[in-house]
Short mmCIF file of C-alpha atoms and ligand atoms in Angstrom, two decimals:
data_model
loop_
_atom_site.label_atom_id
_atom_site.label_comp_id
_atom_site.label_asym_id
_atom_site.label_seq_id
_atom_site.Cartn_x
_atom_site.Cartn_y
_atom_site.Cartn_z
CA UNK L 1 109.21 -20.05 -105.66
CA UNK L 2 111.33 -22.68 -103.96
CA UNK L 3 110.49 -26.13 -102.52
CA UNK L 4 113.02 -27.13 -99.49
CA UNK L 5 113.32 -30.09 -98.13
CA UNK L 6 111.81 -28.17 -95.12
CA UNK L 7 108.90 -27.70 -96.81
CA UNK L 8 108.84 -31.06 -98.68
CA UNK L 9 109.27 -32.38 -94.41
CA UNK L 10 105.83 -29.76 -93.93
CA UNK L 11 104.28 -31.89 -96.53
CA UNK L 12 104.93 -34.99 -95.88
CA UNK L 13 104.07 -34.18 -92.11
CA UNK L 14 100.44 -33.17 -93.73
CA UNK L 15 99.90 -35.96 -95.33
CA UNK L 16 100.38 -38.35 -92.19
CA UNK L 17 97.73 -35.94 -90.38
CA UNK L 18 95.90 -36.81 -93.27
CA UNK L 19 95.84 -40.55 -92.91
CA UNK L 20 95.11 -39.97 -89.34
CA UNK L 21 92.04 -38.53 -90.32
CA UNK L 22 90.71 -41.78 -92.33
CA UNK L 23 92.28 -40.55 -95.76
CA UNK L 24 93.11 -44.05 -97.41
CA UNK L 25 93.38 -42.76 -101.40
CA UNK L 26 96.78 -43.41 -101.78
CA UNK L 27 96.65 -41.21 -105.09
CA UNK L 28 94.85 -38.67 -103.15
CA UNK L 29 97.92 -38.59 -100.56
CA UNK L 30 100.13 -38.41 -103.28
CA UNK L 31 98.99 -35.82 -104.87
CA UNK L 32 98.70 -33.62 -101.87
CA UNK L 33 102.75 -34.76 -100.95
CA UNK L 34 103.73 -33.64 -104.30
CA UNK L 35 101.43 -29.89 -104.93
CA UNK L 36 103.60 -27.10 -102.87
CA UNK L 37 100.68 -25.71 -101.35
CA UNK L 38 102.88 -23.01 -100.17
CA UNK L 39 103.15 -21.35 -103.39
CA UNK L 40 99.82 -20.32 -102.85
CA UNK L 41 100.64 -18.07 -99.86
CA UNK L 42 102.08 -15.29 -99.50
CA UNK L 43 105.91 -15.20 -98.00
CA UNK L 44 104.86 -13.99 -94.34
CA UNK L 45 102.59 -16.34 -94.31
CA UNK L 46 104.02 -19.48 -95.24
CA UNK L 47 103.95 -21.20 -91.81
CA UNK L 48 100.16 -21.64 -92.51
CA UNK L 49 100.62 -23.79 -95.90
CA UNK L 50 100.42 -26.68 -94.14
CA UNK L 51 98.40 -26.71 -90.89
CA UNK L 52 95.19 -28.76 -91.52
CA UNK L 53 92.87 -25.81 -91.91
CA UNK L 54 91.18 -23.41 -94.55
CA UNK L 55 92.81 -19.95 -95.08
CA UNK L 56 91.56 -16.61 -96.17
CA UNK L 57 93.17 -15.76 -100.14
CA UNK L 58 91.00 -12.50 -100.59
CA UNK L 59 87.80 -11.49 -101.82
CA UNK L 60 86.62 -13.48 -98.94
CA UNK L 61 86.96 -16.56 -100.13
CA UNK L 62 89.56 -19.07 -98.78
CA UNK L 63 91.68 -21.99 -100.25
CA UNK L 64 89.94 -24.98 -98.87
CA UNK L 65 91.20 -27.21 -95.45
CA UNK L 66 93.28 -29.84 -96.93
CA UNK L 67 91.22 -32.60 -95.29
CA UNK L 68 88.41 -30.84 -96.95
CA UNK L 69 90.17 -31.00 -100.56
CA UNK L 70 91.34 -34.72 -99.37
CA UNK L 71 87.90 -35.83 -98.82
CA UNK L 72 86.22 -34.66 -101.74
CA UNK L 73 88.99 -35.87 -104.21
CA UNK L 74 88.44 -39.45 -102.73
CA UNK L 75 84.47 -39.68 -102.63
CA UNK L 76 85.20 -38.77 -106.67
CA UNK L 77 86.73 -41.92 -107.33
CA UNK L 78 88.03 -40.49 -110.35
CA UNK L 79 89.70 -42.72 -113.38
CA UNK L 80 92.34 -41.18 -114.85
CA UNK L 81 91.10 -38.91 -118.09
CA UNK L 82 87.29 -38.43 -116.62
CA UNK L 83 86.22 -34.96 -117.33
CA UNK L 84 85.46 -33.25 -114.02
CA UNK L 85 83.94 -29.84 -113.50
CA UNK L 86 85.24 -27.68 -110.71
CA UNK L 87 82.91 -25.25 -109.26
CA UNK L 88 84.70 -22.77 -107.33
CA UNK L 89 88.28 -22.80 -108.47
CA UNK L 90 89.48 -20.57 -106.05
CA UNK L 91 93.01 -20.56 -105.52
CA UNK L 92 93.36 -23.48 -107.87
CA UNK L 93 94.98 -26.27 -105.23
CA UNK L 94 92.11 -28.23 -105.51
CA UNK L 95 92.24 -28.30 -109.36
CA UNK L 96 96.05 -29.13 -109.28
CA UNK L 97 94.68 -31.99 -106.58
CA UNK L 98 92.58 -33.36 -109.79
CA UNK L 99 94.95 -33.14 -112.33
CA UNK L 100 97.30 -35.07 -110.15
CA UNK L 101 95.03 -38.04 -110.42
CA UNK L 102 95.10 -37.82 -114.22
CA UNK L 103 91.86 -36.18 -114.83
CA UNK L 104 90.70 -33.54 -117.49
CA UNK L 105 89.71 -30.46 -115.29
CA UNK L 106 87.09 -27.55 -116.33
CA UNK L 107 86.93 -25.47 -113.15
CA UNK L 108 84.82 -22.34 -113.19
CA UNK L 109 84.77 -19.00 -110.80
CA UNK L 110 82.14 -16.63 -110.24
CA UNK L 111 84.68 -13.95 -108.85
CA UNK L 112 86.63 -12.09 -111.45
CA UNK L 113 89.52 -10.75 -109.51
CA UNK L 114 90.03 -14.91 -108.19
CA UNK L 115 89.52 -15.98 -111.64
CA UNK L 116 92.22 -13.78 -113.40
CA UNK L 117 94.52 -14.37 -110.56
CA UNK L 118 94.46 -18.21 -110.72
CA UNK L 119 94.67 -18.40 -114.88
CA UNK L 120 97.39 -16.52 -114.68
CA UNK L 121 99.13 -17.97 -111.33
CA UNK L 122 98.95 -21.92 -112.18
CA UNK L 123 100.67 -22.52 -115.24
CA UNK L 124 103.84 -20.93 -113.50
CA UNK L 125 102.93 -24.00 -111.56
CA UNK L 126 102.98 -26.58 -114.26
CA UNK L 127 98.98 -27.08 -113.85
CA UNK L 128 96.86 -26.27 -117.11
CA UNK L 129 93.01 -26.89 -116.55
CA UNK L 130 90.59 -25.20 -118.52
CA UNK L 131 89.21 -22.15 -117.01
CA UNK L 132 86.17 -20.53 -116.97
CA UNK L 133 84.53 -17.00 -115.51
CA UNK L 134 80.85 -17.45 -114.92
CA UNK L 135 78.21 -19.03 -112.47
CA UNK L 136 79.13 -22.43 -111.91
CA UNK L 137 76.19 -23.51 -109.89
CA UNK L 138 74.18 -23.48 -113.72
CA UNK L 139 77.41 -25.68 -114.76
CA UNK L 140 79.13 -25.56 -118.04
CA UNK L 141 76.41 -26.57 -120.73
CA UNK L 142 78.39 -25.88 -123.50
CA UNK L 143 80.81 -28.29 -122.28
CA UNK L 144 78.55 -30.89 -120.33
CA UNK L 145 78.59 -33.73 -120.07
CA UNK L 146 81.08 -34.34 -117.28
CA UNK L 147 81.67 -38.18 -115.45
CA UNK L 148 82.37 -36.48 -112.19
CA UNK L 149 81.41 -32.44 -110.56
CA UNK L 150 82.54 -31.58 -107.46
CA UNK L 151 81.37 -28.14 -105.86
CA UNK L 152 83.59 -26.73 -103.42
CA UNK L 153 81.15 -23.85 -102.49
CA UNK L 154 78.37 -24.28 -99.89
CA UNK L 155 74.96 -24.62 -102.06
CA UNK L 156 71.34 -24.25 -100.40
CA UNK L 157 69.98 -27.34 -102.31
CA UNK L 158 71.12 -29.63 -105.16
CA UNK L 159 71.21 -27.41 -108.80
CA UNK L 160 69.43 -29.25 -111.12
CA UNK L 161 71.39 -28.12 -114.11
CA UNK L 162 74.47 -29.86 -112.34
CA UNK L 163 72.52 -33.07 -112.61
CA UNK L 164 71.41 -32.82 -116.07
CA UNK L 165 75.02 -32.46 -116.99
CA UNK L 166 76.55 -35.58 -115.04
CA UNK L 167 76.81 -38.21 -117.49
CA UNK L 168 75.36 -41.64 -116.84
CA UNK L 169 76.98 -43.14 -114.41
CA UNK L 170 78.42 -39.91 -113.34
CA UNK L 171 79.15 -38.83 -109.92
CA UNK L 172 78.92 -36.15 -107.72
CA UNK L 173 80.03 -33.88 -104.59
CA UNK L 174 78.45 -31.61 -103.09
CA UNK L 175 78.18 -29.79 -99.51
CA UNK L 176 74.69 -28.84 -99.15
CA UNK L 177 73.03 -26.95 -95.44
CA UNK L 178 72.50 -23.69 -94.33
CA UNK L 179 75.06 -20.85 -94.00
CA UNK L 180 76.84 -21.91 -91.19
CA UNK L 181 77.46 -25.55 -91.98
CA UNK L 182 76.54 -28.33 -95.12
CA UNK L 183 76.43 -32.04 -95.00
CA UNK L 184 78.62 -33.49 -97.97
CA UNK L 185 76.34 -35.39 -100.41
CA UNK L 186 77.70 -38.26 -102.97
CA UNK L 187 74.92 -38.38 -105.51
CA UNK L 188 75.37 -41.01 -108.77
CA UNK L 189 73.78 -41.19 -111.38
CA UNK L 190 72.37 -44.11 -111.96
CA UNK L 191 70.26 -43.63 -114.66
CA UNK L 192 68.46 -40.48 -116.12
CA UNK L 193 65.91 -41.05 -113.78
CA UNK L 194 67.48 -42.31 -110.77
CA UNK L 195 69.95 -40.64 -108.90
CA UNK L 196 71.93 -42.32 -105.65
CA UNK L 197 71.99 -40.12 -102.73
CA UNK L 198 74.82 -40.80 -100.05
CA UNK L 199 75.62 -38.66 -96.94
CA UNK L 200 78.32 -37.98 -95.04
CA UNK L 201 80.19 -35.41 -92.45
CA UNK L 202 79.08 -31.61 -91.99
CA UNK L 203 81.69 -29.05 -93.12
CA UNK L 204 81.80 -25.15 -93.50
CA UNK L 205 82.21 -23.93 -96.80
CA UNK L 206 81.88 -20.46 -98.44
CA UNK L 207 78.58 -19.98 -100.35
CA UNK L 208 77.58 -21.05 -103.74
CA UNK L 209 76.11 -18.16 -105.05
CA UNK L 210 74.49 -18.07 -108.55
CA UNK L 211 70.88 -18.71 -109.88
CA UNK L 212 71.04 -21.65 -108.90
CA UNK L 213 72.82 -21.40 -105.28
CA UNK L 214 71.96 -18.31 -102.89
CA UNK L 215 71.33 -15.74 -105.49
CA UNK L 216 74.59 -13.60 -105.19
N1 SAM Q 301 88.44 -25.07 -104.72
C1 SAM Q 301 89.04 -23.91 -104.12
C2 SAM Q 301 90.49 -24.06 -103.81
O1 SAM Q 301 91.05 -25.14 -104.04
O2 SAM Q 301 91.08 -23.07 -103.37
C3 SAM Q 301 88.32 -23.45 -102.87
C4 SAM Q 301 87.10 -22.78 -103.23
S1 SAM Q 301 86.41 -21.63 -102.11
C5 SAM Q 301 86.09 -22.59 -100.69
C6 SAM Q 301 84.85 -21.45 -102.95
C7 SAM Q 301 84.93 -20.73 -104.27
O3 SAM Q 301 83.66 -20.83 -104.93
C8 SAM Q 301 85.18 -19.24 -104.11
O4 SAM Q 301 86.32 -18.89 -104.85
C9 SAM Q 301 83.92 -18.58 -104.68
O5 SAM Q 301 84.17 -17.36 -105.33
C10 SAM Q 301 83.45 -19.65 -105.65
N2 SAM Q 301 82.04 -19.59 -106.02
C11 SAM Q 301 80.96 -19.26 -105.26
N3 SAM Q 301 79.83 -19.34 -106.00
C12 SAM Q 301 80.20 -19.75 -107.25
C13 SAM Q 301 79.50 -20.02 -108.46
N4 SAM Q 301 78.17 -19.89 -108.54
N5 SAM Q 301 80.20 -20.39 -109.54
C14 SAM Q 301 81.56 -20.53 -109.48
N6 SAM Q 301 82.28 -20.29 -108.37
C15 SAM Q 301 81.61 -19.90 -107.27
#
């Protein structure tokens, strides 16, 4: 794996696309200058690494568009050392996104073949979260609670058990709709009985499947 200064240019390139966009997170642009997202292609198909836009990395699924990863890291407003939970590791860019901004990352995959592949491909990276096989829309009990969760699969409504295991104060994110498209939702947990709902943009994600997404 090699990082040229062509693709550091790629990057950087990337990241200005990404500001154009309304990306202000100045950690969040760091991170994604620094992660080689083109170690998560294959050779022939480098040229796609970084063009603003999702791309297919088998078992149809896809590693997340990087304004999508951008977005969703910065409604987080994570501290450094909060314990997020991933659902939907995928590829794993996203997770090296959080660990970038200094946070303690449980990321969980429903697919087998995508789990095994990432556990084994990151660490040649340099990025250790914890990982987990399993259906993330129920969350991680045994490991709850967690001060932020961000879902990176496209779930029918809200899972309840993702709630229950945000901790006070906790936050949030989570694409919500139909099949085709879900509006992003910021929800905060204000208390155990009060929860702050914020909306923003539609997006297209993959679905959340699970008990508590579309029953895959
Ligand atoms: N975060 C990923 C990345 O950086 O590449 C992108 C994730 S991809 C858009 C959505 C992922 O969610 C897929 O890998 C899919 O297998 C996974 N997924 C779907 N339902 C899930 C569930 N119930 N629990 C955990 N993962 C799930």
């Amino acid at each position: 794996m090699i990082d040229s200064y062509r693709h550091r240019g790629m990057r950087r390139q990337l990241v200005k696309t990404l500001k154009g966009k309304g990306i202000r997170d100045t950690a969040v642009l760091n991170a994604i200058g620094k992660i080689p997202r083109h170690y998560f292609f294959d050779n022939a198909l480098i040229e796609h690494a970084y063009q603003d836009k999702a791309f297919p990395i088998g078992e149809g699924q896809t590693i997340s568009q990087p304004y999508t990863v951008a977005f969703q890291s910065e409604m987080l407003m994570i501290r450094p050392d909060d314990k997020v939970l991933e659902v939907g590791t995928g590829s794993g860019y996203q997770a090296c996104v959080l660990l970038e901004l200094g946070a303690k990352v449980y990321t969980i995959e429903y697919n087998k073949v995508l789990y095994d592949r990432t556990r084994k491909f990151l660490p040649t990276m340099g990025y250790q979260p914890r990982f987990f096989h399993g259906d993330g829309s129920r969350g991680l009990p045994r490991h709850a609670p967690f001060d932020r969760i961000i879902v990176t699969a496209g779930a029918p409504s809200v899972p309840a058990s993702l709630i229950q295991q945000l901790t006070p104060g906790g936050i949030m994110i989570i694409p919500v709709g139909n099949s085709k498209k879900q509006q992003m939702l910021r929800l905060t947990k204000v208390s155990d009985k009060k929860i702050k709902k914020e909306t923003f943009d539609y997006f297209s994600f993959v679905p959340l499947l699970g008990d508590e997404g579309w029953k895959g």
